Amino acid sequence: MKAAIIRTIILASSVAISAAGCSKVSNMNGMDHSKMNMGSNSTSNSSESAASVKLTTATPVVNGKEFTITAQESNLEVKKGKTIPVWTFNNSVPGPQVRVMVGDTVKINLKNQLKQPVSIHWHGYPVPNNMDGIPGVTQDAVEPGKTFTYEFKATIPGTYWYHSHQDSVNQVDKGLYGSLIVEDPQDTADRDYTLVLDEWMSSGDMNMDNGGMNMAGHDMSMYDLYTINGKTGDAIDKLTVKEGEKVKLRLINAGYITHRMHLHGHSFKVVASDGQPVNDPAVIKDQFVSIAPGERYDIEFTADHPGTWLLEEHAKDNRAQNMRAIIQYEGSNSKPDPSNASEELPDFDLEKYGTMSASAFSLDQTFDEDVTMYLNTEMRNGEMVYTINGKIFPETDTIKVKRGPMHLHGHFFQVLSKNGKPVQGSPIMKDTLNVKPGETYEVAFEADNPGEWMFHCHDLHHASAGMVTDVMYDDYQNNYTPDPTVNNVPE
């Protein structure tokens, strides 16, 4: 079996590497999705405030077998009296949750009513290359007034998300994202909540003239407003549970900052990372689950401790105090247990979690390609750039592979080692990996999805400043030719 290994070595700033591809009750924004009509193919109606300001509507859950998603401007009321301008899919932030079963064919018509071109990338999902949504690489960006249809088969269950990949550092920041849930018919959860984490500038001033944002040197302190599902603080919808139920929380980080989440009052299991199941997950309690940009973690717990409990971020600054959801037992009127967001707890360690089992790759096998990537930062012409082997995109070296074993956008990769030590727990299959300063990871993937695929940091500030490369199959014939009249901005 042909295989390739990538050694990712961080010399400076922390990055999140992206290989960017029933009777149950299913919930988002506190709604019971088992009672919703998922067959609609129309855009949600917008509502107007008393001052005639267009506001976003609640995030719907839709059947992705065929659905139209419209990119449009609106205003997001993150809490009472606090509204910020946003770009939306179907006038909601997050956009519609596309929810399908394994085996379904997904057909999404993207309609653009914005003044700037857009696209949709299916983050982490192994779609065909021409459906990957990368402007100038796999398709032209969808210009204002135009429509593009994405179609692929849902082959692998799990928690994924979608977002614009046109000038993504700005467009994702403005709200152009949503969740993609591919249901596993063997899932036994009674409640299923999706929680999308994000950060905003409370002023709403993102300097979007000509479609661009002044990122002030990629200073993360400018993000002073944290949200879950587009709401902040007390405005975040309660997560209703009933004693005895099995509850699943799907945590998605659509922002640019790592969030350390703590579930109060319950033991839990981490059952999946980036949509991929963990083998034999152990029961743990009072540990941080750190979610880096682009990552997803599914956790499950049994509702066996009636009361009112917090799921909250732990951080040293005040911003995190508003990233806090309440888990409310039916019939309970008790006050939430107190926050302990300033306390330090053990960090959940995926590399040592679960139990070992047969996997596709191992450190002692021979790989057909061996690529080392040194990730670093430096100043060039007065600006901070993020480099791969001393180069910035598009001058970075392409990783060339032949069809056989490997992974990136459109693939999954297996984490083999961290800092030279083999993974001790369950085999780890991911599409996004948080790599901190000084760390070294070895990952392997199978080249089983021909095309031209991007490999980049999913702190999109870093990607926009050069930390991007791509993987090219030697035998792939790309029939797409970019339109020179379209302003394609793949990062």
GROMACS .gro file of C-alpha atoms in nm:
model
  491
    1MET     CA    1   0.000   0.000   0.000
    2LYS     CA    2   0.147   0.337  -0.097
    3ALA     CA    3   0.152   0.593   0.181
    4ALA     CA    4   0.295   0.933   0.268
    5ILE     CA    5   0.396   1.096   0.594
    6ILE     CA    6   0.408   1.467   0.680
    7ARG     CA    7   0.616   1.598   0.969
    8THR     CA    8   0.471   1.929   1.085
    9ILE     CA    9   0.712   2.131   1.297
   10ILE     CA   10   0.610   2.463   1.453
   11LEU     CA   11   0.886   2.714   1.514
   12ALA     CA   12   0.674   3.007   1.628
   13SER     CA   13   0.304   3.096   1.646
   14SER     CA   14   0.040   2.836   1.732
   15VAL     CA   15  -0.160   2.724   1.430
   16ALA     CA   16  -0.452   2.498   1.347
   17ILE     CA   17  -0.364   2.291   1.043
   18SER     CA   18  -0.667   2.210   0.829
   19ALA     CA   19  -0.694   1.922   0.584
   20ALA     CA   20  -0.977   2.092   0.442
   21GLY     CA   21  -1.310   1.747   0.404
   22CYS     CA   22  -3.579   0.846   1.393
   23SER     CA   23  -3.723   0.880   1.753
   24LYS     CA   24  -3.426   1.080   1.858
   25VAL     CA   25  -3.456   1.448   1.945
   26SER     CA   26  -3.213   1.665   1.748
   27ASN     CA   27  -3.149   2.020   1.864
   28MET     CA   28  -2.989   2.345   1.755
   29ASN     CA   29  -3.059   2.679   1.922
   30GLY     CA   30  -3.274   2.492   2.173
   31MET     CA   31  -3.526   2.366   1.914
   32ASP     CA   32  -3.668   2.014   1.888
   33HIS     CA   33  -3.576   1.920   1.533
   34SER     CA   34  -3.780   1.604   1.539
   35LYS     CA   35  -4.088   1.825   1.506
   36MET     CA   36  -3.955   2.044   1.224
   37ASN     CA   37  -4.035   2.034   0.853
   38MET     CA   38  -3.703   1.962   0.685
   39GLY     CA   39  -3.840   1.950   0.333
   40SER     CA   40  -3.854   2.324   0.257
   41ASN     CA   41  -3.646   2.454  -0.036
   42SER     CA   42  -3.706   2.823   0.024
   43THR     CA   43  -3.504   3.095   0.193
   44SER     CA   44  -3.621   3.189   0.543
   45ASN     CA   45  -3.826   3.509   0.565
   46SER     CA   46  -3.639   3.792   0.733
   47SER     CA   47  -3.791   3.979   1.024
   48GLU     CA   48  -3.782   4.354   1.085
   49SER     CA   49  -3.720   4.528   1.415
   50ALA     CA   50  -3.924   4.821   1.530
   51ALA     CA   51  -3.664   5.049   1.374
   52SER     CA   52  -3.697   4.862   1.039
   53VAL     CA   53  -3.352   4.709   1.072
   54LYS     CA   54  -3.331   4.369   0.908
   55LEU     CA   55  -3.247   4.107   1.170
   56THR     CA   56  -3.140   3.747   1.131
   57THR     CA   57  -3.382   3.464   1.203
   58ALA     CA   58  -3.327   3.145   1.404
   59THR     CA   59  -3.105   2.881   1.247
   60PRO     CA   60  -3.320   2.615   1.078
   61VAL     CA   61  -3.241   2.248   1.028
   62VAL     CA   62  -3.289   2.143   0.666
   63ASN     CA   63  -3.280   1.828   0.463
   64GLY     CA   64  -2.979   1.866   0.237
   65LYS     CA   65  -3.105   1.631  -0.032
   66GLU     CA   66  -3.187   1.950  -0.224
   67PHE     CA   67  -3.188   2.295  -0.075
   68THR     CA   68  -3.110   2.654  -0.170
   69ILE     CA   69  -2.872   2.857   0.043
   70THR     CA   70  -2.867   3.232  -0.020
   71ALA     CA   71  -2.580   3.459   0.083
   72GLN     CA   72  -2.720   3.795   0.197
   73GLU     CA   73  -2.659   4.084   0.435
   74SER     CA   74  -2.838   4.118   0.767
   75ASN     CA   75  -2.791   4.217   1.131
   76LEU     CA   76  -2.734   3.976   1.419
   77GLU     CA   77  -2.886   4.055   1.758
   78VAL     CA   78  -2.638   3.873   1.983
   79LYS     CA   79  -2.829   3.983   2.292
   80LYS     CA   80  -3.107   4.227   2.367
   81GLY     CA   81  -2.997   4.574   2.262
   82LYS     CA   82  -2.675   4.456   2.094
   83THR     CA   83  -2.680   4.415   1.716
   84ILE     CA   84  -2.389   4.377   1.474
   85PRO     CA   85  -2.385   4.378   1.090
   86VAL     CA   86  -2.328   4.034   0.940
   87TRP     CA   87  -2.323   3.837   0.618
   88THR     CA   88  -2.543   3.530   0.634
   89PHE     CA   89  -2.653   3.213   0.466
   90ASN     CA   90  -3.035   3.227   0.455
   91ASN     CA   91  -3.049   3.520   0.695
   92SER     CA   92  -2.922   3.322   0.995
   93VAL     CA   93  -2.593   3.291   1.185
   94PRO     CA   94  -2.499   3.010   1.186
   95GLY     CA   95  -2.653   2.934   0.849
   96PRO     CA   96  -2.896   2.644   0.803
   97GLN     CA   97  -2.787   2.315   0.954
   98VAL     CA   98  -2.767   2.073   0.662
   99ARG     CA   99  -2.865   1.739   0.812
  100VAL     CA  100  -2.867   1.416   0.612
  101MET     CA  101  -2.826   1.042   0.655
  102VAL     CA  102  -2.534   0.832   0.537
  103GLY     CA  103  -2.609   0.735   0.178
  104ASP     CA  104  -2.803   1.053   0.093
  105THR     CA  105  -2.701   1.264  -0.203
  106VAL     CA  106  -2.655   1.626  -0.094
  107LYS     CA  107  -2.756   1.896  -0.343
  108ILE     CA  108  -2.711   2.257  -0.234
  109ASN     CA  109  -2.781   2.551  -0.465
  110LEU     CA  110  -2.575   2.852  -0.356
  111LYS     CA  111  -2.738   3.180  -0.458
  112ASN     CA  112  -2.544   3.503  -0.406
  113GLN     CA  113  -2.728   3.821  -0.311
  114LEU     CA  114  -2.418   3.991  -0.169
  115LYS     CA  115  -2.209   4.253  -0.346
  116GLN     CA  116  -1.900   4.031  -0.328
  117PRO     CA  117  -1.831   3.684  -0.477
  118VAL     CA  118  -1.870   3.387  -0.241
  119SER     CA  119  -1.830   3.008  -0.233
  120ILE     CA  120  -1.903   2.712  -0.004
  121HIS     CA  121  -1.631   2.478   0.121
  122TRP     CA  122  -1.743   2.159   0.297
  123HIS     CA  123  -1.487   2.161   0.577
  124GLY     CA  124  -1.344   1.817   0.645
  125TYR     CA  125  -1.580   1.630   0.416
  126PRO     CA  126  -1.431   1.410   0.140
  127VAL     CA  127  -1.623   1.561  -0.151
  128PRO     CA  128  -1.512   1.528  -0.515
  129ASN     CA  129  -1.247   1.786  -0.600
  130ASN     CA  130  -1.478   1.997  -0.818
  131MET     CA  131  -1.718   2.035  -0.521
  132ASP     CA  132  -1.452   2.161  -0.276
  133GLY     CA  133  -1.547   2.526  -0.321
  134ILE     CA  134  -1.201   2.682  -0.363
  135PRO     CA  135  -1.217   2.986  -0.595
  136GLY     CA  136  -0.953   2.982  -0.865
  137VAL     CA  137  -0.859   2.621  -0.780
  138THR     CA  138  -1.174   2.409  -0.818
  139GLN     CA  139  -1.434   2.666  -0.933
  140ASP     CA  140  -1.491   3.035  -0.995
  141ALA     CA  141  -1.631   3.226  -0.700
  142VAL     CA  142  -2.006   3.276  -0.730
  143GLU     CA  143  -2.053   3.636  -0.836
  144PRO     CA  144  -2.339   3.861  -0.721
  145GLY     CA  145  -2.667   3.747  -0.872
  146LYS     CA  146  -2.526   3.409  -0.977
  147THR     CA  147  -2.592   3.051  -0.856
  148PHE     CA  148  -2.371   2.743  -0.823
  149THR     CA  149  -2.487   2.389  -0.736
  150TYR     CA  150  -2.285   2.164  -0.505
  151GLU     CA  151  -2.363   1.794  -0.520
  152PHE     CA  152  -2.197   1.500  -0.345
  153LYS     CA  153  -2.284   1.175  -0.168
  154ALA     CA  154  -2.279   1.161   0.212
  155THR     CA  155  -2.057   0.858   0.268
  156ILE     CA  156  -1.918   0.913   0.619
  157PRO     CA  157  -2.118   1.009   0.933
  158GLY     CA  158  -2.012   1.280   1.173
  159THR     CA  159  -2.000   1.648   1.263
  160TYR     CA  160  -1.874   1.882   0.991
  161TRP     CA  161  -1.931   2.240   0.884
  162TYR     CA  162  -1.934   2.457   0.576
  163HIS     CA  163  -1.812   2.809   0.512
  164SER     CA  164  -1.717   3.047   0.235
  165HIS     CA  165  -1.364   2.994   0.103
  166GLN     CA  166  -1.361   3.317  -0.097
  167ASP     CA  167  -1.151   3.570   0.099
  168SER     CA  168  -1.238   3.346   0.393
  169VAL     CA  169  -1.054   3.544   0.661
  170ASN     CA  170  -1.313   3.816   0.606
  171GLN     CA  171  -1.620   3.625   0.493
  172VAL     CA  172  -1.616   3.362   0.767
  173ASP     CA  173  -1.556   3.644   1.015
  174LYS     CA  174  -1.873   3.813   0.887
  175GLY     CA  175  -2.084   3.501   0.947
  176LEU     CA  176  -2.081   3.293   0.627
  177TYR     CA  177  -2.081   2.947   0.785
  178GLY     CA  178  -2.311   2.667   0.901
  179SER     CA  179  -2.302   2.306   1.019
  180LEU     CA  180  -2.319   1.984   0.819
  181ILE     CA  181  -2.437   1.682   1.019
  182VAL     CA  182  -2.431   1.338   0.857
  183GLU     CA  183  -2.631   1.112   1.086
  184ASP     CA  184  -2.512   0.769   1.184
  185PRO     CA  185  -2.806   0.523   1.183
  186GLN     CA  186  -2.646   0.353   1.484
  187ASP     CA  187  -2.644   0.670   1.696
  188THR     CA  188  -2.849   0.624   2.014
  189ALA     CA  189  -2.850   0.978   2.158
  190ASP     CA  190  -3.185   1.106   2.286
  191ARG     CA  191  -3.084   1.472   2.259
  192ASP     CA  192  -2.847   1.606   1.996
  193TYR     CA  193  -2.734   1.968   2.025
  194THR     CA  194  -2.499   2.150   1.787
  195LEU     CA  195  -2.303   2.438   1.943
  196VAL     CA  196  -2.107   2.664   1.707
  197LEU     CA  197  -1.845   2.877   1.885
  198ASP     CA  198  -1.731   3.210   1.741
  199GLU     CA  199  -1.583   3.551   1.823
  200TRP     CA  200  -1.673   3.899   1.698
  201MET     CA  201  -1.574   4.261   1.735
  202SER     CA  202  -1.853   4.419   1.939
  203SER     CA  203  -1.821   4.743   1.744
  204GLY     CA  204  -1.915   4.554   1.428
  205ASP     CA  205  -1.652   4.765   1.249
  206MET     CA  206  -1.468   4.520   1.026
  207ASN     CA  207  -1.370   4.769   0.755
  208MET     CA  208  -1.534   4.568   0.480
  209ASP     CA  209  -1.483   4.831   0.208
  210ASN     CA  210  -1.407   4.657  -0.122
  211GLY     CA  211  -1.460   4.323   0.053
  212GLY     CA  212  -1.149   4.352   0.270
  213MET     CA  213  -1.089   4.377   0.642
  214ASN     CA  214  -0.816   4.566   0.819
  215MET     CA  215  -0.697   4.296   1.055
  216ALA     CA  216  -0.474   4.527   1.261
  217GLY     CA  217  -0.181   4.292   1.233
  218HIS     CA  218  -0.387   3.984   1.322
  219ASP     CA  219  -0.439   4.105   1.679
  220MET     CA  220  -0.679   3.856   1.840
  221SER     CA  221  -0.760   4.097   2.123
  222MET     CA  222  -0.990   4.285   1.884
  223TYR     CA  223  -1.239   3.999   1.924
  224ASP     CA  224  -1.417   4.104   2.242
  225LEU     CA  225  -1.757   3.935   2.189
  226TYR     CA  226  -1.787   3.555   2.217
  227THR     CA  227  -2.096   3.368   2.098
  228ILE     CA  228  -2.254   3.023   2.089
  229ASN     CA  229  -2.490   2.979   1.795
  230GLY     CA  230  -2.486   3.353   1.732
  231LYS     CA  231  -2.588   3.453   2.086
  232THR     CA  232  -2.387   3.573   2.383
  233GLY     CA  233  -2.423   3.549   2.761
  234ASP     CA  234  -2.776   3.516   2.894
  235ALA     CA  235  -2.916   3.523   2.538
  236ILE     CA  236  -2.770   3.179   2.461
  237ASP     CA  237  -3.051   2.924   2.441
  238LYS     CA  238  -3.078   2.676   2.725
  239LEU     CA  239  -3.005   2.312   2.648
  240THR     CA  240  -3.304   2.123   2.780
  241VAL     CA  241  -3.254   1.763   2.896
  242LYS     CA  242  -3.458   1.501   3.079
  243GLU     CA  243  -3.326   1.277   3.353
  244GLY     CA  244  -3.201   0.947   3.213
  245GLU     CA  245  -3.144   1.070   2.858
  246LYS     CA  246  -2.823   1.026   2.663
  247VAL     CA  247  -2.719   1.372   2.545
  248LYS     CA  248  -2.480   1.452   2.260
  249LEU     CA  249  -2.314   1.793   2.227
  250ARG     CA  250  -2.151   1.866   1.891
  251LEU     CA  251  -1.896   2.146   1.947
  252ILE     CA  252  -1.775   2.333   1.635
  253ASN     CA  253  -1.520   2.616   1.642
  254ALA     CA  254  -1.600   2.854   1.356
  255GLY     CA  255  -1.379   3.128   1.499
  256TYR     CA  256  -1.006   3.200   1.511
  257ILE     CA  257  -0.935   3.145   1.883
  258THR     CA  258  -0.901   2.814   2.070
  259HIS     CA  259  -1.174   2.772   2.333
  260ARG     CA  260  -1.138   2.554   2.645
  261MET     CA  261  -1.483   2.422   2.737
  262HIS     CA  262  -1.582   2.269   3.071
  263LEU     CA  263  -1.898   2.064   3.131
  264HIS     CA  264  -2.021   2.103   3.489
  265GLY     CA  265  -2.187   1.840   3.703
  266HIS     CA  266  -2.150   1.538   3.474
  267SER     CA  267  -1.908   1.272   3.364
  268PHE     CA  268  -1.882   1.246   2.986
  269LYS     CA  269  -1.713   1.075   2.694
  270VAL     CA  270  -1.542   1.234   2.394
  271VAL     CA  271  -1.692   1.012   2.125
  272ALA     CA  272  -1.559   1.181   1.812
  273SER     CA  273  -1.300   1.433   1.692
  274ASP     CA  274  -1.349   1.609   1.358
  275GLY     CA  275  -1.637   1.372   1.287
  276GLN     CA  276  -1.424   1.059   1.332
  277PRO     CA  277  -1.513   0.815   1.613
  278VAL     CA  278  -1.287   0.748   1.910
  279ASN     CA  279  -1.224   0.380   1.983
  280ASP     CA  280  -1.350   0.279   2.329
  281PRO     CA  281  -1.378   0.630   2.482
  282ALA     CA  282  -1.334   0.642   2.858
  283VAL     CA  283  -1.559   0.829   3.100
  284ILE     CA  284  -1.394   1.150   3.224
  285LYS     CA  285  -1.499   1.448   3.436
  286ASP     CA  286  -1.388   1.805   3.501
  287GLN     CA  287  -1.143   1.825   3.213
  288PHE     CA  288  -1.105   2.100   2.954
  289VAL     CA  289  -1.194   2.009   2.598
  290SER     CA  290  -0.986   2.255   2.395
  291ILE     CA  291  -1.134   2.325   2.051
  292ALA     CA  292  -0.903   2.493   1.800
  293PRO     CA  293  -1.021   2.689   1.494
  294GLY     CA  294  -1.195   2.454   1.252
  295GLU     CA  295  -1.199   2.159   1.494
  296ARG     CA  296  -1.504   1.966   1.613
  297TYR     CA  297  -1.554   1.749   1.921
  298ASP     CA  298  -1.861   1.537   1.998
  299ILE     CA  299  -1.914   1.468   2.367
  300GLU     CA  300  -2.184   1.251   2.525
  301PHE     CA  301  -2.314   1.235   2.880
  302THR     CA  302  -2.601   1.071   3.065
  303ALA     CA  303  -2.840   1.320   3.224
  304ASP     CA  304  -2.810   1.166   3.572
  305HIS     CA  305  -2.762   1.475   3.788
  306PRO     CA  306  -3.086   1.683   3.791
  307GLY     CA  307  -3.048   2.055   3.827
  308THR     CA  308  -2.918   2.346   3.624
  309TRP     CA  309  -2.557   2.320   3.503
  310LEU     CA  310  -2.307   2.520   3.300
  311LEU     CA  311  -2.110   2.442   2.989
  312GLU     CA  312  -1.861   2.727   2.995
  313GLU     CA  313  -1.527   2.843   2.863
  314HIS     CA  314  -1.234   2.879   3.101
  315ALA     CA  315  -1.002   3.172   3.031
  316LYS     CA  316  -0.819   3.445   3.217
  317ASP     CA  317  -0.983   3.737   3.037
  318ASN     CA  318  -1.338   3.863   3.071
  319ARG     CA  319  -1.434   3.792   2.710
  320ALA     CA  320  -1.489   3.424   2.782
  321GLN     CA  321  -1.752   3.488   3.050
  322ASN     CA  322  -2.018   3.523   2.781
  323MET     CA  323  -1.939   3.185   2.617
  324ARG     CA  324  -2.155   2.996   2.861
  325ALA     CA  325  -2.459   2.774   2.797
  326ILE     CA  326  -2.702   2.647   3.060
  327ILE     CA  327  -2.804   2.281   3.070
  328GLN     CA  328  -3.156   2.279   3.214
  329TYR     CA  329  -3.328   1.963   3.338
  330GLU     CA  330  -3.699   1.946   3.269
  331GLY     CA  331  -3.892   2.039   3.584
  332SER     CA  332  -3.592   2.194   3.756
  333ASN     CA  333  -3.610   2.553   3.875
  334SER     CA  334  -3.275   2.561   4.052
  335LYS     CA  335  -3.019   2.828   3.981
  336PRO     CA  336  -2.713   2.729   3.774
  337ASP     CA  337  -2.420   2.605   3.970
  338PRO     CA  338  -2.162   2.884   4.006
  339SER     CA  339  -1.903   2.952   3.740
  340ASN     CA  340  -1.546   2.848   3.809
  341ALA     CA  341  -1.407   2.986   3.482
  342SER     CA  342  -1.091   3.117   3.647
  343GLU     CA  343  -0.990   2.774   3.777
  344GLU     CA  344  -0.737   2.551   3.606
  345LEU     CA  345  -0.841   2.194   3.527
  346PRO     CA  346  -0.666   1.907   3.351
  347ASP     CA  347  -0.660   1.925   2.973
  348PHE     CA  348  -0.825   1.646   2.780
  349ASP     CA  349  -0.546   1.465   2.592
  350LEU     CA  350  -0.671   1.302   2.273
  351GLU     CA  351  -0.331   1.140   2.211
  352LYS     CA  352  -0.372   0.925   2.525
  353TYR     CA  353  -0.750   0.871   2.516
  354GLY     CA  354  -0.938   0.556   2.421
  355THR     CA  355  -0.771   0.228   2.335
  356MET     CA  356  -0.549   0.121   2.052
  357SER     CA  357  -0.692  -0.076   1.761
  358ALA     CA  358  -0.600  -0.171   1.408
  359SER     CA  359  -0.533   0.138   1.196
  360ALA     CA  360  -0.431   0.228   0.843
  361PHE     CA  361  -0.081   0.354   0.924
  362SER     CA  362   0.205   0.306   1.169
  363LEU     CA  363   0.539   0.477   1.233
  364ASP     CA  364   0.743   0.171   1.140
  365GLN     CA  365   0.606   0.129   0.790
  366THR     CA  366   0.769   0.258   0.473
  367PHE     CA  367   0.607   0.567   0.320
  368ASP     CA  368   0.622   0.657  -0.049
  369GLU     CA  369   0.649   1.030   0.029
  370ASP     CA  370   0.809   1.194   0.332
  371VAL     CA  371   0.742   1.567   0.360
  372THR     CA  372   0.872   1.791   0.639
  373MET     CA  373   0.696   2.126   0.691
  374TYR     CA  374   0.855   2.394   0.910
  375LEU     CA  375   0.587   2.648   1.009
  376ASN     CA  376   0.715   2.988   1.117
  377THR     CA  377   0.650   3.361   1.126
  378GLU     CA  378   0.866   3.653   1.019
  379MET     CA  379   0.846   4.019   0.925
  380ARG     CA  380   0.863   4.109   0.557
  381ASN     CA  381   0.827   4.462   0.429
  382GLY     CA  382   0.694   4.572   0.766
  383GLU     CA  383   0.422   4.303   0.780
  384MET     CA  384   0.396   3.974   0.968
  385VAL     CA  385   0.385   3.672   0.735
  386TYR     CA  386   0.329   3.305   0.814
  387THR     CA  387   0.557   3.068   0.628
  388ILE     CA  388   0.590   2.702   0.530
  389ASN     CA  389   0.956   2.608   0.485
  390GLY     CA  390   1.039   2.979   0.461
  391LYS     CA  391   0.789   3.049   0.182
  392ILE     CA  392   0.447   3.212   0.166
  393PHE     CA  393   0.160   3.118  -0.062
  394PRO     CA  394   0.152   3.099  -0.363
  395GLU     CA  395   0.531   3.043  -0.362
  396THR     CA  396   0.505   2.748  -0.117
  397ASP     CA  397   0.615   2.411  -0.253
  398THR     CA  398   0.335   2.189  -0.379
  399ILE     CA  399   0.314   1.844  -0.223
  400LYS     CA  400   0.291   1.605  -0.516
  401VAL     CA  401   0.142   1.260  -0.471
  402LYS     CA  402   0.025   0.971  -0.678
  403ARG     CA  403  -0.304   0.794  -0.632
  404GLY     CA  404  -0.260   0.558  -0.340
  405PRO     CA  405  -0.251   0.621   0.038
  406MET     CA  406  -0.260   1.005   0.164
  407HIS     CA  407  -0.499   1.312   0.291
  408LEU     CA  408  -0.581   1.693   0.305
  409HIS     CA  409  -0.882   1.909   0.190
  410GLY     CA  410  -1.095   1.620   0.072
  411HIS     CA  411  -0.926   1.360   0.295
  412PHE     CA  412  -0.869   1.253   0.657
  413PHE     CA  413  -0.526   1.210   0.812
  414GLN     CA  414  -0.406   0.984   1.094
  415VAL     CA  415  -0.197   1.138   1.374
  416LEU     CA  416   0.094   0.900   1.438
  417SER     CA  417   0.309   1.088   1.689
  418LYS     CA  418   0.346   1.407   1.890
  419ASN     CA  419   0.692   1.540   1.976
  420GLY     CA  420   0.845   1.212   1.869
  421LYS     CA  421   0.624   0.994   2.091
  422PRO     CA  422   0.372   0.754   1.931
  423VAL     CA  423   0.001   0.807   1.997
  424GLN     CA  424  -0.092   0.583   2.291
  425GLY     CA  425  -0.472   0.574   2.274
  426SER     CA  426  -0.732   0.531   2.006
  427PRO     CA  427  -0.620   0.580   1.646
  428ILE     CA  428  -0.672   0.951   1.573
  429MET     CA  429  -0.827   1.044   1.241
  430LYS     CA  430  -0.871   1.418   1.186
  431ASP     CA  431  -0.891   1.696   0.929
  432THR     CA  432  -0.775   1.982   1.156
  433LEU     CA  433  -0.487   1.966   1.403
  434ASN     CA  434  -0.394   2.227   1.663
  435VAL     CA  435  -0.014   2.259   1.663
  436LYS     CA  436   0.136   2.479   1.934
  437PRO     CA  437   0.474   2.654   1.933
  438GLY     CA  438   0.762   2.407   1.953
  439GLU     CA  439   0.547   2.102   1.878
  440THR     CA  440   0.611   1.839   1.613
  441TYR     CA  441   0.349   1.604   1.473
  442GLU     CA  442   0.373   1.320   1.226
  443VAL     CA  443   0.058   1.251   1.027
  444ALA     CA  444  -0.015   1.013   0.741
  445PHE     CA  445  -0.292   1.007   0.487
  446GLU     CA  446  -0.417   0.814   0.189
  447ALA     CA  447  -0.428   0.965  -0.159
  448ASP     CA  448  -0.764   0.820  -0.251
  449ASN     CA  449  -0.945   1.131  -0.379
  450PRO     CA  450  -0.773   1.271  -0.692
  451GLY     CA  451  -0.756   1.646  -0.735
  452GLU     CA  452  -0.581   1.964  -0.633
  453TRP     CA  453  -0.634   2.019  -0.261
  454MET     CA  454  -0.543   2.301  -0.023
  455PHE     CA  455  -0.351   2.245   0.300
  456HIS     CA  456  -0.349   2.550   0.525
  457CYS     CA  457  -0.370   2.696   0.871
  458HIS     CA  458  -0.731   2.737   0.986
  459ASP     CA  459  -0.658   3.046   1.184
  460LEU     CA  460  -0.750   3.216   0.858
  461HIS     CA  461  -0.546   3.522   0.952
  462HIS     CA  462  -0.238   3.300   0.924
  463ALA     CA  463  -0.361   3.150   0.597
  464SER     CA  464  -0.424   3.492   0.447
  465ALA     CA  465  -0.068   3.588   0.548
  466GLY     CA  466   0.087   3.299   0.357
  467MET     CA  467   0.053   2.971   0.552
  468VAL     CA  468  -0.101   2.777   0.264
  469THR     CA  469   0.018   2.505   0.032
  470ASP     CA  470  -0.155   2.244  -0.180
  471VAL     CA  471  -0.147   1.877  -0.263
  472MET     CA  472  -0.150   1.786  -0.631
  473TYR     CA  473  -0.209   1.438  -0.773
  474ASP     CA  474   0.035   1.368  -1.055
  475ASP     CA  475  -0.227   1.189  -1.264
  476TYR     CA  476  -0.514   1.434  -1.206
  477GLN     CA  477  -0.656   1.614  -1.508
  478ASN     CA  478  -0.826   1.936  -1.399
  479ASN     CA  479  -1.091   2.041  -1.650
  480TYR     CA  480  -1.153   2.371  -1.470
  481THR     CA  481  -1.005   2.690  -1.615
  482PRO     CA  482  -1.038   3.004  -1.398
  483ASP     CA  483  -1.231   3.291  -1.551
  484PRO     CA  484  -0.987   3.588  -1.555
  485THR     CA  485  -1.277   3.831  -1.513
  486VAL     CA  486  -1.376   3.680  -1.175
  487ASN     CA  487  -1.203   3.802  -0.861
  488ASN     CA  488  -1.110   3.462  -0.722
  489VAL     CA  489  -0.954   3.486  -0.374
  490PRO     CA  490  -0.903   3.130  -0.243
  491GLU     CA  491  -0.778   3.243   0.100
   0.00000   0.00000   0.00000
